[in-house]
Coordinates of C-alpha atoms in Angstrom, one line a residue:
M904 CA -161.7 -27.7 -4.6
T905 CA -162.7 -25.0 -7.3
D906 CA -161.1 -22.8 -10.3
D907 CA -160.6 -19.3 -8.0
L908 CA -158.7 -22.1 -5.6
I909 CA -156.4 -23.6 -8.9
A910 CA -155.6 -20.6 -10.5
P911 CA -153.0 -18.9 -8.3
F912 CA -150.1 -22.3 -8.6
L913 CA -151.2 -22.0 -12.2
T914 CA -150.8 -18.7 -12.7
A915 CA -147.5 -18.8 -11.0
L916 CA -146.4 -21.9 -12.9
K917 CA -147.9 -20.8 -16.1
P918 CA -144.3 -18.9 -17.3
L919 CA -142.0 -21.9 -15.4
I920 CA -143.4 -23.9 -18.6
D921 CA -144.0 -21.2 -21.2
S922 CA -140.1 -20.9 -20.5
R923 CA -139.4 -25.0 -20.8
D924 CA -138.1 -24.6 -17.1
H925 CA -139.5 -28.0 -16.7
E926 CA -136.8 -28.4 -13.8
A927 CA -138.0 -25.2 -11.7
A928 CA -141.8 -26.0 -12.2
I929 CA -141.6 -29.8 -11.3
A930 CA -139.9 -28.8 -7.9
S931 CA -142.0 -26.6 -7.6
I932 CA -145.5 -29.7 -7.9
E933 CA -143.5 -31.5 -6.1
A934 CA -143.0 -29.8 -3.3
R935 CA -147.3 -28.7 -2.9
M936 CA -148.0 -32.3 -3.1
A937 CA -145.3 -33.4 -0.6
A938 CA -148.0 -31.3 1.6
D939 CA -151.3 -33.1 -0.4
P940 CA -150.2 -35.9 -3.0
V941 CA -153.8 -35.5 -4.3
D942 CA -153.6 -32.0 -4.7
P943 CA -155.5 -31.0 -7.5
A944 CA -153.6 -27.7 -8.9
A945 CA -150.9 -29.6 -8.8
L946 CA -151.5 -32.6 -10.7
I947 CA -152.9 -30.1 -13.3
G948 CA -149.7 -28.8 -13.2
L949 CA -147.7 -32.0 -14.1
G950 CA -150.5 -32.4 -16.3
F951 CA -149.3 -29.3 -17.9
V952 CA -145.3 -30.0 -17.7
A953 CA -145.9 -33.6 -19.9
F954 CA -147.8 -32.6 -22.1
A955 CA -145.1 -29.9 -22.4
S956 CA -142.6 -32.6 -22.2
D957 CA -144.5 -35.1 -25.4
Q958 CA -145.5 -37.0 -22.2
V959 CA -148.9 -37.0 -23.0
L960 CA -150.1 -40.6 -21.4
T961 CA -148.6 -38.8 -18.3
A962 CA -150.8 -36.2 -19.0
L963 CA -153.5 -38.0 -19.1
D964 CA -152.8 -39.6 -16.1
A965 CA -152.6 -36.6 -13.8
L966 CA -155.4 -34.7 -15.2
K967 CA -157.5 -37.2 -14.7
Q968 CA -156.8 -37.6 -10.8
A969 CA -156.6 -33.7 -10.2
L970 CA -160.7 -33.8 -11.9
D971 CA -161.3 -36.7 -10.0
A972 CA -159.9 -34.8 -6.5
A973 CA -161.5 -31.7 -8.2
P974 CA -164.8 -32.5 -9.7
G975 CA -165.9 -29.0 -9.9
S976 CA -162.2 -27.6 -12.2
A977 CA -163.0 -25.8 -15.3
V978 CA -159.5 -26.1 -16.3
A979 CA -159.0 -29.8 -15.7
A980 CA -161.7 -30.6 -17.6
D981 CA -161.1 -28.2 -20.4
S982 CA -157.5 -29.6 -20.4
L983 CA -158.8 -33.6 -20.9
A984 CA -161.4 -32.9 -23.5
I985 CA -158.1 -31.2 -26.0
L986 CA -156.6 -33.9 -24.9
Y987 CA -159.2 -36.4 -25.6
A988 CA -159.6 -33.9 -29.4
I989 CA -156.1 -34.8 -30.3
A990 CA -156.3 -37.7 -30.1
G991 CA -159.2 -38.8 -31.9
E992 CA -161.7 -39.7 -30.0
V993 CA -165.1 -37.8 -30.2
A994 CA -167.7 -39.0 -27.8
E995 CA -164.8 -38.6 -24.8
A996 CA -163.9 -35.0 -26.3
T997 CA -167.4 -34.3 -26.3
Y998 CA -168.3 -35.4 -23.0
Y999 CA -165.3 -33.4 -21.0
A1000 CA -166.3 -30.2 -23.3
K1001 CA -169.3 -29.9 -22.5
L1002 CA -168.1 -30.5 -18.3
A1003 CA -165.4 -27.4 -18.5
Q1004 CA -168.5 -25.6 -19.6
A1005 CA -170.9 -26.7 -17.2
N1006 CA -168.3 -26.0 -14.3
G1007 CA -168.2 -22.4 -15.3
L1008 CA -165.5 -22.2 -18.1
D1009 CA -164.2 -19.2 -19.5
Q1010 CA -161.6 -16.8 -20.5
T1011 CA -159.4 -16.6 -17.4
T1012 CA -159.3 -20.2 -16.3
A1013 CA -158.8 -21.5 -20.0
S1014 CA -155.7 -19.1 -19.8
L1015 CA -154.1 -21.3 -16.9
R1016 CA -152.8 -23.6 -19.0
P1017 CA -149.6 -22.4 -21.3
A1018 CA -149.2 -21.4 -24.0
G1019 CA -148.4 -25.3 -26.2
W1020 CA -152.0 -25.9 -25.8
P1021 CA -154.3 -25.3 -28.4
G1022 CA -157.5 -24.7 -28.5
F1023 CA -160.6 -26.8 -28.0
A1024 CA -162.4 -25.4 -31.3
F1025 CA -159.5 -26.0 -32.6
V1026 CA -158.0 -29.0 -32.2
F1027 CA -162.0 -30.6 -32.5
R1028 CA -163.0 -28.9 -35.4
N1029 CA -159.4 -31.1 -37.3
I1030 CA -160.4 -34.1 -35.5
R1031 CA -158.5 -37.4 -36.9
E1032 CA -159.2 -40.7 -35.8
R1033 CA -156.8 -42.1 -33.8
P1034 CA -153.6 -40.1 -35.3
L1035 CA -151.3 -41.2 -32.1
L1036 CA -151.3 -44.8 -33.0
A1037 CA -151.1 -43.6 -37.1
Q1038 CA -148.5 -42.1 -36.3
G1039 CA -147.1 -45.2 -33.9
M1040 CA -147.5 -48.0 -36.1
K1041 CA -146.0 -45.6 -39.2
L1042 CA -142.6 -45.2 -36.5
M1043 CA -142.8 -49.2 -35.4
A1044 CA -142.8 -49.8 -39.4
A1045 CA -139.9 -47.0 -39.5
G1046 CA -137.8 -48.6 -36.1
Q1047 CA -137.9 -45.9 -33.6
S1048 CA -139.4 -48.9 -31.5
D1049 CA -139.5 -46.4 -28.6
L1050 CA -140.4 -43.2 -29.4
A1051 CA -143.7 -45.1 -31.8
M1052 CA -144.6 -47.3 -28.3
R1053 CA -145.3 -44.0 -26.6
L1054 CA -147.5 -43.0 -28.9
I1055 CA -149.7 -46.3 -29.3
E1056 CA -149.5 -46.3 -25.5
A1057 CA -150.7 -43.3 -25.6
Q1058 CA -153.2 -43.9 -28.0
A1059 CA -154.4 -47.8 -26.1
A1060 CA -154.5 -45.6 -22.8
F1061 CA -156.8 -43.2 -24.8
S1062 CA -158.8 -46.0 -27.1
P1063 CA -159.6 -48.3 -24.2
E1064 CA -162.4 -49.9 -26.0
D1065 CA -160.6 -50.1 -29.2
G1066 CA -160.2 -53.2 -30.7
E1067 CA -157.7 -52.3 -33.6
T1068 CA -156.1 -50.1 -31.2
Q1069 CA -155.1 -52.3 -28.1
R1070 CA -154.5 -55.3 -30.7
A1071 CA -152.0 -52.8 -32.5
F1072 CA -150.8 -52.2 -29.0
A1073 CA -150.3 -55.4 -28.1
D1074 CA -148.4 -56.1 -31.5
A1075 CA -145.3 -53.9 -30.3
L1076 CA -145.4 -54.9 -27.4
I1077 CA -144.8 -58.0 -28.8
A1078 CA -142.1 -56.8 -31.2
V1079 CA -140.1 -54.9 -28.1
G1080 CA -140.1 -57.9 -25.5
R1081 CA -142.6 -57.2 -23.9
P1082 CA -144.9 -60.0 -24.3
R1083 CA -146.8 -60.1 -20.8
Q1084 CA -148.0 -57.1 -21.4
A1085 CA -149.6 -58.4 -24.6
A1086 CA -151.1 -61.1 -23.4
E1087 CA -152.3 -59.6 -20.7
I1088 CA -154.7 -57.5 -22.9
L1089 CA -155.3 -60.7 -25.6
S1090 CA -156.3 -62.5 -22.9
R1091 CA -159.6 -60.7 -22.9
F1092 CA -160.3 -61.3 -26.4
A1093 CA -160.4 -64.9 -25.8
A1094 CA -162.0 -64.5 -22.9
N1095 CA -164.9 -62.0 -24.3
G1096 CA -164.6 -64.8 -27.5
T1097 CA -164.2 -62.1 -29.9
A1098 CA -160.4 -63.5 -30.1
D1099 CA -159.8 -64.6 -34.0
A1100 CA -156.6 -66.5 -35.4
F1101 CA -154.3 -63.2 -35.7
D1102 CA -155.2 -63.0 -32.2
L1103 CA -155.2 -66.5 -30.9
A1104 CA -152.0 -66.6 -32.6
R1105 CA -150.3 -63.8 -31.3
L1106 CA -151.2 -65.5 -27.7
A1107 CA -150.2 -68.2 -27.8
L1108 CA -146.5 -66.9 -29.2
A1109 CA -146.9 -64.6 -26.3
L1110 CA -147.5 -67.3 -23.3
A1111 CA -144.4 -69.4 -24.8
T1112 CA -142.5 -66.7 -24.3
I1113 CA -142.8 -66.5 -21.1
G1114 CA -142.9 -70.3 -20.2
D1115 CA -146.8 -70.6 -19.6
S1116 CA -147.9 -74.1 -20.6
A1117 CA -151.5 -72.6 -22.0
A1118 CA -149.3 -71.6 -25.1
D1119 CA -149.7 -75.3 -26.7
G1120 CA -153.5 -75.3 -26.2
I1121 CA -154.6 -71.4 -28.0
A1122 CA -151.7 -72.6 -30.5
A1123 CA -154.6 -75.1 -31.1
E1124 CA -157.2 -72.7 -31.2
A1125 CA -155.8 -70.7 -33.6
I1126 CA -154.7 -73.7 -36.0
A1127 CA -158.5 -74.4 -36.0
L1128 CA -159.7 -70.9 -36.0
G1129 CA -157.6 -70.4 -38.9
E1130 CA -158.4 -73.0 -41.7
S1131 CA -161.4 -70.9 -41.7
E1132 CA -159.6 -67.9 -42.6
P1133 CA -157.5 -68.1 -45.1
A1134 CA -156.0 -65.0 -43.9
A1135 CA -154.8 -65.6 -40.1
G1136 CA -152.5 -68.0 -42.6
P1137 CA -148.9 -67.4 -42.5
D1138 CA -149.9 -65.8 -38.9
V1139 CA -150.2 -68.7 -37.5
L1140 CA -148.0 -70.6 -39.3
C1141 CA -145.2 -68.9 -38.3
A1142 CA -146.5 -69.0 -34.8
A1143 CA -146.4 -72.1 -33.9
A1144 CA -143.4 -73.1 -35.2
T1145 CA -141.6 -70.6 -33.1
I1146 CA -143.7 -71.9 -30.4
A1147 CA -142.1 -75.4 -31.5
T1148 CA -139.0 -74.3 -31.9
L1149 CA -139.3 -72.7 -28.5
R1150 CA -140.9 -75.7 -26.7
G1151 CA -137.3 -78.2 -28.0
A1152 CA -139.9 -80.1 -30.2
D1153 CA -138.8 -79.9 -34.0
P1154 CA -140.2 -76.9 -36.2
A1155 CA -141.1 -79.1 -39.6
R1156 CA -143.1 -81.3 -38.1
S1157 CA -145.4 -78.3 -36.9
L1158 CA -144.6 -76.6 -40.9
S1159 CA -145.6 -79.7 -42.8
R1160 CA -148.2 -80.7 -40.6
N1161 CA -149.9 -76.8 -41.0
A1162 CA -149.0 -76.3 -44.8
G1163 CA -152.3 -76.3 -45.0
L1164 CA -152.6 -72.7 -44.0
L1165 CA -151.0 -71.7 -46.6
P1166 CA -152.6 -71.0 -50.3
A1167 CA -151.3 -73.4 -52.4
A1168 CA -147.6 -72.9 -53.6
G1169 CA -146.7 -72.3 -57.3
P1170 CA -143.2 -75.0 -58.1
L1171 CA -140.7 -74.3 -56.7
M1172 CA -137.9 -73.8 -59.1
P1173 CA -135.2 -76.1 -59.8
A1174 CA -131.7 -75.0 -58.4
A1175 CA -128.9 -73.1 -61.2
A1176 CA -125.8 -72.6 -61.1
L1177 CA -125.1 -69.2 -59.9
P1178 CA -123.4 -67.0 -62.1
E1179 CA -120.1 -65.3 -61.2
R1180 CA -121.5 -62.7 -59.7
P1181 CA -125.2 -63.1 -58.8
R1182 CA -127.2 -60.1 -57.6
V1183 CA -128.2 -61.1 -54.2
G1184 CA -131.8 -60.2 -52.5
V1185 CA -132.1 -60.5 -48.5
L1186 CA -136.1 -59.4 -47.8
A1187 CA -135.9 -58.5 -44.3
T1188 CA -138.8 -56.7 -43.1
A1189 CA -139.3 -58.1 -39.3
L1190 CA -135.8 -57.9 -38.6
G1191 CA -135.6 -57.2 -34.1
D1192 CA -132.0 -57.4 -33.4
E1193 CA -129.4 -54.9 -34.4
A1194 CA -127.0 -57.8 -35.0
D1195 CA -129.3 -59.5 -38.1
V1196 CA -129.4 -56.1 -39.2
E1197 CA -124.7 -56.0 -38.4
T1198 CA -125.2 -59.0 -40.8
I1199 CA -126.9 -57.8 -43.4
A1200 CA -124.5 -55.0 -43.5
A1201 CA -121.5 -57.2 -43.4
L1202 CA -122.6 -59.1 -46.6
A1203 CA -123.6 -56.5 -48.2
Q1204 CA -120.1 -54.7 -47.8
G1205 CA -117.7 -58.1 -48.3
L1206 CA -119.7 -59.1 -51.3
R1207 CA -118.5 -55.7 -52.6
E1208 CA -115.0 -56.3 -52.1
A1209 CA -115.1 -60.0 -53.0
G1210 CA -115.7 -58.9 -56.1
C1211 CA -119.4 -60.6 -56.0
G1212 CA -123.3 -58.9 -57.1
D1213 CA -125.1 -56.3 -55.8
L1214 CA -127.2 -56.7 -52.9
T1215 CA -130.6 -55.2 -52.8
V1216 CA -132.9 -55.2 -49.7
F1217 CA -136.0 -55.7 -48.9
G1218 CA -136.8 -54.1 -45.6
A1219 CA -138.8 -52.4 -43.6
G1220 CA -137.7 -47.8 -43.2
T1221 CA -135.6 -45.9 -44.8
L1222 CA -131.8 -46.3 -44.2
D1223 CA -131.7 -42.9 -42.7
R1224 CA -133.7 -44.5 -39.8
P1225 CA -131.1 -45.1 -37.3
H1226 CA -131.5 -48.4 -36.6
N1227 CA -131.1 -49.2 -40.5
R1228 CA -126.9 -46.8 -39.7
P1229 CA -125.2 -50.5 -40.0
L1230 CA -126.8 -50.5 -43.9
Q1231 CA -126.1 -47.2 -44.9
G1232 CA -123.0 -46.8 -47.4
R1233 CA -122.8 -50.6 -47.6
V1234 CA -126.2 -51.4 -49.1
Q1235 CA -126.9 -51.3 -53.3
R1236 CA -129.8 -51.1 -53.5
H1237 CA -132.8 -50.6 -50.4
I1238 CA -136.4 -51.3 -50.9
D1239 CA -139.0 -49.9 -48.4
A1240 CA -141.5 -52.9 -49.0
A1241 CA -142.8 -51.9 -44.7
A1242 CA -146.6 -51.4 -46.5
F1243 CA -146.2 -54.7 -48.5
D1244 CA -148.1 -57.3 -48.2
G1245 CA -146.8 -61.2 -49.3
E1246 CA -148.1 -61.3 -52.8
T1247 CA -146.7 -57.8 -53.1
L1248 CA -143.7 -58.4 -52.1
A1249 CA -143.7 -61.6 -54.4
H1250 CA -143.7 -59.8 -57.4
T1251 CA -141.6 -57.2 -55.9
V1252 CA -139.0 -59.8 -55.4
A1253 CA -139.4 -60.8 -59.3
G1254 CA -140.0 -58.3 -60.4
E1255 CA -135.5 -57.4 -60.0
G1256 CA -134.0 -60.1 -61.2
I1257 CA -132.1 -62.3 -57.8
D1258 CA -130.6 -64.6 -58.5
L1259 CA -130.2 -65.7 -55.0
L1260 CA -132.7 -64.9 -52.6
L1261 CA -131.9 -65.0 -48.5
D1262 CA -134.8 -64.9 -46.0
A1263 CA -133.7 -62.8 -42.9
G1264 CA -137.0 -62.9 -40.9
G1265 CA -138.2 -67.3 -41.3
L1266 CA -140.2 -68.5 -38.9
A1267 CA -140.0 -64.3 -37.6
A1268 CA -142.0 -62.8 -40.4
P1269 CA -145.1 -63.9 -41.8
M1270 CA -145.5 -61.6 -44.6
H1271 CA -142.1 -63.3 -46.0
T1272 CA -143.3 -66.9 -45.4
L1273 CA -146.8 -65.4 -47.3
A1274 CA -144.1 -64.3 -50.2
L1275 CA -142.3 -66.9 -50.9
A1276 CA -145.3 -69.4 -51.1
H1277 CA -147.1 -67.5 -53.4
H1278 CA -143.4 -66.9 -55.4
P1279 CA -141.1 -68.8 -54.8
A1280 CA -138.3 -67.4 -55.7
L1281 CA -135.6 -69.3 -58.6
R1282 CA -133.0 -69.7 -55.8
T1283 CA -133.8 -69.4 -51.8
L1284 CA -132.8 -70.2 -48.5
A1285 CA -133.9 -70.3 -45.5
W1286 CA -131.4 -67.7 -42.6
L1287 CA -131.0 -66.0 -39.9
N1288 CA -134.1 -66.9 -37.9
A1289 CA -135.3 -70.2 -39.4
P1290 CA -134.3 -73.1 -37.5
C1291 CA -134.8 -75.2 -40.2
A1292 CA -135.4 -75.9 -43.6
L1293 CA -138.7 -74.2 -45.2
P1294 CA -140.9 -76.6 -47.4
W1295 CA -140.6 -74.2 -50.3
T1296 CA -136.8 -73.0 -50.0
D1297 CA -134.3 -75.0 -51.7
G1298 CA -132.5 -75.5 -47.3
A1299 CA -131.4 -74.1 -45.4
V1300 CA -127.6 -71.6 -45.1
P1301 CA -125.9 -73.7 -42.2
A1302 CA -125.7 -71.9 -39.3
G1303 CA -122.5 -70.6 -38.4
A1304 CA -122.8 -69.3 -41.9
A1305 CA -125.2 -66.9 -41.6
L1306 CA -124.4 -65.0 -38.6
A1307 CA -121.6 -61.6 -38.5
R1308 CA -120.8 -58.5 -36.9
L1309 CA -118.7 -55.6 -38.7
G1310 CA -116.0 -55.4 -35.7
T1311 CA -115.1 -56.3 -32.5
T1312 CA -114.9 -54.1 -29.6
A1313 CA -112.3 -54.1 -26.7
R1314 CA -113.5 -56.0 -23.3
P1315 CA -114.1 -53.7 -20.3
A1316 CA -110.6 -54.5 -17.9
R1317 CA -112.7 -57.3 -14.9
S1318 CA -113.0 -56.6 -12.2
D1319 CA -111.6 -59.0 -8.6
G1320 CA -115.7 -59.5 -7.6
P1321 CA -117.4 -62.0 -8.2
T1322 CA -117.5 -64.8 -11.6
L1323 CA -120.2 -63.3 -13.8
I1324 CA -121.9 -66.4 -15.7
G1325 CA -125.3 -65.3 -17.5
T1326 CA -127.5 -65.8 -20.6
D1327 CA -129.9 -63.8 -22.8
I1328 CA -132.9 -65.3 -22.9
V1329 CA -136.6 -65.1 -22.6
P1330 CA -138.2 -67.0 -19.8
G1331 CA -139.8 -69.8 -22.5
Q1332 CA -136.4 -71.2 -23.0
L1333 CA -135.2 -71.6 -19.3
H1334 CA -135.8 -75.7 -19.2
D1335 CA -135.3 -78.1 -17.1
D1336 CA -131.7 -79.7 -18.5
F1337 CA -131.0 -76.8 -19.4
L1338 CA -131.5 -75.4 -15.5
D1339 CA -130.3 -78.2 -14.1
A1340 CA -126.7 -77.6 -16.2
L1341 CA -126.7 -74.1 -14.9
A1342 CA -127.2 -75.0 -11.4
A1343 CA -124.6 -78.1 -12.1
L1344 CA -121.5 -75.4 -13.3
L1345 CA -122.4 -73.0 -11.0
D1346 CA -122.1 -76.1 -8.0
Q1347 CA -118.7 -75.5 -10.0
V1348 CA -117.4 -72.3 -9.6
P1349 CA -118.4 -71.9 -5.9
D1350 CA -117.8 -67.5 -5.7
A1351 CA -120.1 -67.4 -9.2
R1352 CA -123.4 -65.7 -9.7
L1353 CA -125.8 -66.3 -12.6
L1354 CA -127.3 -63.1 -15.0
F1355 CA -130.3 -63.3 -16.8
R1356 CA -131.2 -60.1 -19.1
D1357 CA -134.1 -58.4 -18.4
R1358 CA -136.0 -60.5 -20.6
E1359 CA -139.4 -60.1 -18.6
F1360 CA -137.4 -61.6 -16.6
S1361 CA -138.0 -59.3 -13.6
H1362 CA -141.8 -59.4 -14.0
P1363 CA -143.2 -60.9 -10.2
D1364 CA -144.5 -64.0 -11.9
T1365 CA -141.5 -64.9 -13.4
V1366 CA -139.3 -63.6 -10.6
A1367 CA -141.4 -66.2 -8.2
A1368 CA -141.4 -68.8 -10.6
L1369 CA -137.4 -68.7 -10.7
V1370 CA -137.7 -68.8 -6.7
E1371 CA -140.0 -71.8 -6.9
R1372 CA -137.8 -73.7 -9.7
C1373 CA -134.7 -72.6 -8.4
G1374 CA -134.9 -72.9 -4.7
P1375 CA -134.4 -76.6 -4.4
R1376 CA -131.7 -76.7 -6.6
G1377 CA -130.0 -74.5 -4.4
I1378 CA -128.8 -71.3 -6.9
A1379 CA -132.1 -68.7 -5.9
D1380 CA -130.1 -66.7 -4.0
R1381 CA -127.4 -66.4 -7.1
I1382 CA -129.3 -64.5 -9.7
E1383 CA -129.3 -61.4 -10.3
I1384 CA -131.5 -59.9 -13.3
V1385 CA -130.2 -57.1 -14.9
D1386 CA -130.7 -54.4 -17.6
G1387 CA -128.7 -53.4 -20.5
S1388 CA -128.2 -54.2 -24.3
P1389 CA -127.1 -57.4 -25.3
L1390 CA -123.9 -56.2 -26.1
A1391 CA -123.1 -54.0 -22.5
F1392 CA -125.0 -57.6 -21.4
A1393 CA -122.4 -59.9 -22.6
A1394 CA -119.6 -57.3 -21.9
G1395 CA -119.2 -57.8 -18.9
L1396 CA -119.5 -61.4 -17.9
D1397 CA -117.0 -63.7 -18.0
L1398 CA -118.9 -66.4 -19.3
Y1399 CA -121.9 -66.3 -21.4
V1400 CA -123.7 -69.6 -22.0
A1401 CA -125.6 -70.1 -24.9
P1402 CA -129.4 -71.9 -24.6
F1403 CA -130.0 -75.5 -25.4
V1404 CA -133.2 -74.4 -27.4
A1405 CA -132.9 -71.4 -29.7
L1406 CA -133.9 -69.6 -33.0
N1407 CA -130.5 -68.2 -34.3
G1408 CA -126.8 -68.1 -33.1
Q1409 CA -126.7 -64.1 -32.9
D1410 CA -126.1 -64.1 -28.8
V1411 CA -122.9 -66.9 -29.4
V1412 CA -122.1 -63.9 -32.3
T1413 CA -122.4 -61.0 -29.9
A1414 CA -121.2 -62.3 -27.1
T1415 CA -117.8 -63.3 -29.2
A1416 CA -117.4 -59.5 -29.9
V1417 CA -116.3 -58.5 -26.9
A1418 CA -114.3 -61.3 -26.2
T1419 CA -116.9 -63.1 -24.0
P1420 CA -116.3 -67.0 -23.7
C1421 CA -119.3 -68.5 -24.2
V1422 CA -120.5 -72.5 -24.0
A1423 CA -122.9 -74.1 -26.0
L1424 CA -123.7 -77.8 -26.4
R1425 CA -124.3 -79.5 -29.5
G1426 CA -127.5 -80.4 -30.8
T1427 CA -128.9 -83.0 -33.0
V1428 CA -131.4 -80.9 -34.8
R1429 CA -130.4 -77.5 -35.7
H1430 CA -132.8 -75.2 -33.2
R1431 CA -130.6 -76.8 -30.6
N1432 CA -127.6 -76.4 -32.5
H1433 CA -127.4 -72.7 -33.0
G1434 CA -124.5 -71.9 -30.2
A1435 CA -121.8 -74.6 -31.1
A1436 CA -123.1 -74.2 -35.3
A1437 CA -122.3 -70.6 -34.4
L1438 CA -119.2 -71.6 -32.2
D1439 CA -118.1 -73.6 -35.2
A1440 CA -118.1 -70.7 -37.3
L1441 CA -115.8 -68.4 -35.4
G1442 CA -113.4 -71.2 -34.9
L1443 CA -114.5 -71.7 -31.9
G1444 CA -115.4 -75.4 -32.4
D1445 CA -113.8 -76.9 -28.9
H1446 CA -115.9 -74.8 -26.8
A1447 CA -118.9 -76.1 -27.7
A1448 CA -119.4 -79.7 -25.8
A1449 CA -121.2 -82.9 -26.8
D1450 CA -123.1 -84.3 -23.7
V1451 CA -123.8 -82.3 -20.5
A1452 CA -121.1 -82.9 -18.5
A1453 CA -118.6 -81.9 -20.9
F1454 CA -121.1 -78.5 -20.8
V1455 CA -120.7 -77.6 -17.3
A1456 CA -116.7 -78.9 -17.5
I1457 CA -116.6 -76.3 -20.6
G1458 CA -117.7 -73.5 -19.5
A1459 CA -117.0 -73.7 -15.4
A1460 CA -112.6 -74.3 -16.9
L1461 CA -113.4 -70.9 -18.9
A1462 CA -115.9 -69.0 -16.5
T1463 CA -112.7 -69.1 -14.5
D1464 CA -109.5 -68.9 -16.1
R1465 CA -108.4 -65.3 -16.4
G1466 CA -106.3 -65.8 -20.1
A1467 CA -110.1 -67.3 -21.5
S1468 CA -111.0 -63.5 -23.1
A1469 CA -107.2 -63.1 -25.1
R1470 CA -107.9 -66.2 -26.6
I1471 CA -111.5 -65.1 -27.5
A1472 CA -110.3 -62.3 -29.6
E1473 CA -107.3 -63.6 -31.5
A1474 CA -109.1 -66.0 -32.5
A1475 CA -112.3 -63.3 -34.1
A1476 CA -109.7 -61.4 -34.6
T1477 CA -109.7 -64.1 -37.8
A1478 CA -113.0 -65.3 -37.5
P1479 CA -115.3 -65.2 -41.2
A1480 CA -117.8 -64.0 -39.1
F1481 CA -115.9 -60.8 -38.4
S1482 CA -114.4 -59.6 -41.5
P1483 CA -116.9 -58.8 -44.4
A1484 CA -115.0 -60.0 -47.6
A1485 CA -114.3 -63.7 -45.4
F1486 CA -118.1 -63.9 -44.6
A1487 CA -119.7 -63.3 -47.6
T1488 CA -117.2 -65.6 -49.7
A1489 CA -117.6 -68.3 -46.7
L1490 CA -121.8 -67.9 -47.0
M1491 CA -121.8 -67.9 -51.0
E1492 CA -119.0 -70.5 -50.9
S1493 CA -122.2 -72.5 -48.0
I1494 CA -124.9 -72.2 -51.0
A1495 CA -123.0 -73.9 -53.8
Q1496 CA -121.8 -77.0 -51.7

């Protein structure tokens, strides 16, 4: 099909797009595609609408399909040339521009595009190297992950052979909870022999998150490479310790065994008595959970209410960003450390005269790890995401003492439907002992359904593995995978079940914030005790079981007790976790002991 045949439809479509009547434009496109799904005119029109809606990836795909269906189209080729120039891909932009000329590009066909499109000569003259990636990474650092992912994913589609872009895409996928897709990208580097220690560390972590047993071998390769790649040391160390935690092993052993991956740490300053009004700092450049931000906000507000010292947050992104709203008006000083390296962060902290430094990243923050190794602070404590005391810190805050929310929310009315039991985990946390306990719990509550929040659970491979593992336990047909935020997910449950292995206890605090009963198993080591410690801090320690049999019995009783929610709400009303002043006081007291 030539542009002469395409032009009438695009001419009619252009006024709709220019007036931003995208609904009418899509209706017109769909009507044409109903007759022919690969109609070039409709596909070009779809690309135009997508571009006008900032859906660059959809525009690219539609225009490529259009050119495949109409290889002689100048307007499709020229539009692709413009897109590739916008994405900073010189070779591809040049190729499509030449193709457009060969296909007879003239002023008439160029004018078929809507008014929002720049001309090829203009964008090519001002071309910059992969601008979508740069903009996306900047937005990701500022916490605007949805828009950032759209830009980074688009750049990855434009630059499939660029290693830097693909690595950044994989990192972004891990950050937003899509480790399986990240593993697919990183596996290509491992397969072609170009993977470095950074790549292998991220690949191992992604595989462990989705429950793939290959993670251990990949982690061992990363450690071996990390010994000759000093810059990758903190990332490899943190990944190995996190994987150990997800596997149910002791991360402290991993940290100790692989301590050589870090530069030699300076001597740890002896702990000194805190002044009456200590200056408190929080390392918070790697927070991935809004509940963690709320914890910092509650601490800041509580310190002020309790008459303690000021709080300085070394964070990522400015306070006016949407993800930082809980901090606004509560944090006295915020230093944007998004662009810092570990040593710069360490020197910045040292220059602030901090009396007490809390690490709110732990094993999830290699930059924090490197900073603390370079310059151990006067009094440093591992905090939210660290399942154990780190070698270069004074110790670890008791797990329950480091969890808080700014308040509780009303619980929606319960329906008369089936009892809903849920757990908010990644596939790598669904160990056999935990799955056995869930099956026993369902056996005790015959009408119950088991819900998993969709954190890679809906992927066909994970679904197949679930069916294979849950079938013999007789619960495969009682499982549902649902979307939603952590808070919305917890609010819809009759019982929240804390995993046996966790990186923190925020899930239990989140559930309690909406008066959802929780059950947890007491563990003998920190990373197996987060849920129980959080329940203790909330005044609900009797919901933490000493063994699996008690875990099942307590869970079954709570799930079927319609009065449990009211008692949970009453406990939350007086718990330090939901009172900033009480939380800050309890935290400072636990540190002083």
